[in-house]
């Protein structure tokens, strides 16, 4: 490899000299701009490469001593990295919440890095600060629909925050519960508040044994991270069973009362607006009532489903979200913004003051610096991508995208339902669904099997689903994820299922049919399939013999 | 404004149709690529525009109803946003840690968004996962310099983590202290550990009143955020006075012992490797001894200064960093990577297990998913930018950049020292320094003034510095920040000073001379300057009269 010169002159050139138009990196860029789908299909290698093989390419732990030319490095990035990345733009990548992005984000990404603003303070962001506040205002408006006067008063106020922009839903959830904790265990005469005095002193002052957060078993794992980080403890995340995939309000009320009667304080109920695993929406309106009755914070994790509010047809599925004290929405999910655009929104614009902080060189008292109420410090200007998307799609554009995703999920559910060898496990509320592969005869058998027989069959089916999911992923044409969950049919059994997220607008019905066909083909060639069929056959024979 | 069509076909086009080469957005992009300095100087308006005026452009809180064409939106982004952003690339923007970036990051930004990987799990990142692990390994190696066998064993191990990549230094500091807290208050027979049982139960089990974190008064404000979030409480951040800008080891030892004798547990000492305000480095080696004697965690916040380790000449200024349990380094500071690349490194690769978490659909037991030990969930592939930078600069390239920054700061300090009307307040250890404007005669007066006279003069000087800093910023040619701090000369007085960060390799000595000249010009035309000079004149007259 030709090594670059070790001189300050060369280093300055790296800062000041644009890529030559026929340099390797410029070529990569051009190809990306001309046709990203073509670029990805040409460069992302779909053939099976094991992680261990890839790790070989990234195994040198020493910082390279000498500089390398940009172009020769670009070559190596293409070979080692791009070739073995995941084609998240592919219409047949329907396993997770990452999908194709609109084209305009490519040039905007360059503008973002070109401007390299830091939104922690106005001195390094200027117009980006009011822009981010406006984006938070628009999202707040989408959820809470307050009056024009309300937004006029709070949008650019130094003493208020309609939300906190952050890198993603996990930080948004932590931020919301941080605000809740600091507000609910706030200062009182003779007590400086939990932010200053700490959790231990707060428990003593308020005379409580424990602080708890309640959600269903489908609550996102970031909630258990949140209670860990915040010092509450993972054991105080009360996760209620939910065979129907949603948090039962009566059960929540009862569990909450029991918790309180034991000398504990319930900090928050978290309703999920589109669970990560099945896309179900908790009964938010009823849960708001429960939270009110229990006197606790009500947070809605709408990281995935929040964008459903753009749809006049489906926004009612989130009814009650406007009663939440805080709401998480990720723009990098159903708003098709690149990774790294989370938001926590606050119903009450004063609540963020519970975590307000200052420094001598920035975030001074009375400043409008955004960093005064965010968990993160230095942050980039991703809000620009959300701003651009909100304008380029508009509410009605997003509505069309949301509607087609939900309708596509419903069509796919029908396809699964009609296929004799598949079993729909959870129907889509939004654009997620889960199902499994299961020979038709075995489905019949399960309907009348004993508990023990059912357990044996389900365990085999679990293994079959894992095998099919892995082989399909490794074949590289398409990707569906998997998870384990309890479903209405077998409420006491945590079964393994395929999980599908229909996020990509480019996914067609034909793509879905092909994915199902591929899974069927892989499944029927497994020894496990044979074993399952034999199980049923032997039953039939026994029945025939004894008949 | 021409509104775009509200149809699914149009929405699909936004996903599939590249920007036409002469569209507005493509033009912006082309100009960025051709010559970013020219682009910024043409588009970023340097004339004074008040924040209130800019806010008018971002005051509509409603999500626009109808879609907009990309090009017409690009036009509006250019007018409203880009024009009023901050030119962080400017060689005369020397007030904060954000500076010009190398050119290759522009095309790489596009590649990053084009690939849109999510590094929380391998299924959405594939080669990006080993790449990020390698980057963490290289940075770990830079700090800890362990054996090849050590890295071979841990770099790609599912049960170990050499660090955690995150959005920035604040999250890195929180992550490090989270790990420390969970490890030090870990599980024991009869106790599930703080992660599960919570802080209150941990205090009871370990029989402690409070948990504390110690640093100097120059510790970054993210540390007080960290103790708040983690439930420890801001009052338990023990910030020791530091007229010399560094944490005194003897004072730290004594304060730590006193704290422990009062029935408290000292969680951690945080040494700063380049304070945000003055760039001073705490005596890390001695502080490591203190931490050892007190039996607590030792964290080094090297968000800014960590990159000094690339320099053979100056790395000794961080001596002892290799004894830290954890170290924070931001690649978006002195490694010239775009905003959003923080890292927490762990000396012991098992420590991150103290915060390990799982879910059913990802981060399964035994997987190598990076999300299992990070505070954030979904994350983008910024590690690619660090990887590329490490290769394109190499250690020796970074060394040249670090060396010239430190040497430039030293030259600037000399210029200030030689100027009769400026007073150097803190000399540069790395590439930061602070100073203030002060008429020569007033400097002489201060040397022999009474306490009361000194207070009066210093207060006037504080106001003068604020005036000059604001007017210079508003004039738009250059930017220097300001802060308040105690300095050796007036240890009991928190004075206002100019703060300079010499990060930008493109900043020349002429730029620095011009900045000083501009400040002098602004200062001498202030009524405050006149008042200060009169104060001294009247003294002289009084002396003459009484002489």
XYZ file of N, CA and C in Angstrom, chain A residues 111 210 366 458 502:
15
model
N -24.537 18.195 3.983
C -24.711 19.557 4.496
C -24.545 19.557 6.018
N -39.825 2.004 48.107
C -39.325 1.839 46.758
C -40.111 2.692 45.791
N -30.795 31.873 32.081
C -31.515 32.761 31.169
C -31.190 32.563 29.698
N -44.593 -27.652 20.521
C -44.180 -26.237 20.499
C -42.660 -26.088 20.574
N -43.186 -3.942 8.658
C -43.392 -3.460 7.291
C -43.185 -1.954 7.221
